[in-house]
C-alpha positions as CSV (number, residue, x, y, z in Angstrom):
1,Q,0.0,0.2,0.1
2,V,1.1,3.6,-0.4
3,Q,0.0,6.1,1.8
4,L,-0.2,10.0,0.7
5,V,-0.1,13.1,3.0
6,E,-0.8,16.5,1.2
7,S,0.5,19.8,2.3
8,G,0.8,23.4,0.9
9,G,-3.0,25.0,0.7
10,G,-4.1,27.9,2.3
11,L,-5.7,31.3,1.7
12,V,-4.6,33.1,-1.7
13,Q,-6.5,36.2,-3.2
14,P,-7.8,35.8,-6.6
15,G,-4.6,35.8,-9.1
16,G,-2.3,34.5,-6.8
17,S,-0.5,31.3,-6.4
18,L,0.1,28.3,-4.3
19,R,2.2,24.9,-4.6
20,L,0.8,22.0,-3.6
21,S,2.8,19.0,-2.2
22,C,1.7,15.2,-2.3
23,S,4.6,13.1,-0.4
24,A,4.2,8.9,-0.5
25,S,5.3,6.6,1.7
26,G,5.2,2.6,1.5
27,R,5.8,2.5,-2.2
28,T,7.7,4.1,-5.1
29,L,5.2,6.3,-6.9
30,D,7.0,5.5,-10.2
31,R,4.4,2.5,-10.8
32,Y,1.6,4.6,-9.9
33,A,-0.9,7.1,-12.2
34,I,-1.3,10.1,-9.6
35,A,-4.0,12.4,-9.9
36,W,-4.8,15.6,-8.3
37,F,-8.6,16.2,-7.2
38,R,-10.8,18.7,-5.7
39,Q,-14.0,18.9,-3.7
40,A,-15.8,22.3,-4.6
41,P,-17.5,23.4,-1.1
42,G,-21.3,21.7,-1.3
43,R,-20.1,19.0,-3.7
44,E,-20.2,15.2,-2.5
45,R,-17.9,14.2,-5.3
46,R,-14.5,14.9,-6.1
47,D,-13.3,16.5,-9.6
48,G,-10.4,15.6,-11.0
49,V,-7.8,18.4,-11.9
50,S,-4.6,16.5,-13.4
51,S,-2.8,13.6,-13.5
52,I,0.5,12.0,-14.4
53,S,0.0,8.9,-16.5
54,N,2.0,5.8,-15.5
55,S,0.9,4.5,-19.1
56,D,2.4,7.1,-21.4
57,G,4.0,9.3,-19.1
58,N,2.1,12.4,-20.3
59,T,0.6,14.9,-17.6
60,Y,-3.1,15.7,-18.3
61,Y,-5.3,18.6,-17.2
62,V,-8.8,19.4,-16.9
63,D,-9.8,22.4,-19.3
64,S,-10.7,25.0,-16.5
65,V,-7.1,24.7,-15.1
66,K,-5.1,24.4,-18.8
67,G,-2.1,27.1,-18.5
68,R,-2.6,27.8,-14.7
69,F,-1.9,24.5,-13.3
70,T,1.2,22.3,-13.6
71,M,1.7,19.0,-12.2
72,S,5.3,17.5,-11.7
73,R,6.9,14.8,-9.9
74,D,10.0,14.2,-8.0
75,N,11.0,10.4,-7.9
76,S,13.9,11.2,-5.6
77,K,11.6,12.3,-3.1
78,N,8.8,10.4,-4.0
79,T,6.7,13.5,-4.2
80,V,4.3,15.3,-6.6
81,Y,3.6,18.5,-6.8
82,L,0.6,20.9,-8.2
83,Q,1.5,24.6,-9.1
84,M,-1.3,26.9,-9.4
85,N,-1.0,29.8,-10.5
86,S,-3.4,32.6,-11.7
87,L,-6.2,31.5,-9.1
88,K,-9.8,32.2,-9.4
89,P,-12.5,31.7,-6.4
90,E,-13.8,28.3,-8.1
91,D,-11.0,26.6,-7.7
92,T,-11.3,27.0,-4.2
93,G,-12.2,23.5,-2.3
94,V,-10.4,20.6,-0.7
95,Y,-7.4,19.5,-3.0
96,Y,-6.7,15.6,-2.6
97,C,-4.0,13.7,-4.5
98,A,-4.9,9.9,-5.1
99,A,-2.8,6.8,-7.1
100,T,-3.5,3.8,-8.6
101,R,-1.5,1.1,-10.2
102,A,-4.1,0.9,-12.9
103,L,-2.9,2.2,-16.2
104,M,-4.3,5.5,-16.9
105,E,-4.0,7.8,-19.9
106,S,-6.5,10.6,-18.6
107,V,-7.2,12.3,-15.3
108,G,-9.9,10.0,-14.8
109,S,-12.9,9.6,-12.1
110,E,-12.5,9.2,-8.6
111,D,-13.7,6.0,-8.5
112,E,-11.0,4.9,-10.5
113,Y,-8.4,5.5,-7.7
114,D,-7.4,3.4,-4.9
115,Y,-5.6,5.5,-2.5
116,W,-5.8,9.1,-1.2
117,G,-4.5,11.7,1.1
118,Q,-6.5,13.5,3.7
119,G,-6.8,16.6,1.7
120,T,-5.9,20.2,1.7
121,Q,-8.1,23.4,1.9
122,V,-7.3,25.7,-0.7
123,T,-9.4,29.1,-0.4
124,V,-9.3,31.7,-3.0
125,S,-10.6,34.8,-1.9
126,S,-10.3,38.9,-1.7
């Protein structure tokens, strides 16, 4: 099993930036597809934001964050990151990282991921 721990959330003004980290223990991440999801206020489900594929090595983003968010991984630290720039109020939510050994070539849905962190709150507000 892999254990995931997110950090880096906080309160930021619109147009600001944050960098989220997801540190893994128990297993190395290189064989896992890793994704960031967010759960908006009042929404039951978590929506995919970005992912790094364990099939083709590509990084995928949903349209609403393309050009603003960048996902990366540091295998030496067993950590993935989500750099979020030009933040908007609609980016507010709890951000989770998730992992699966299944081969993924898109962000996918939350049902496709087996391992989850506890989440970190991101609030974009003036």
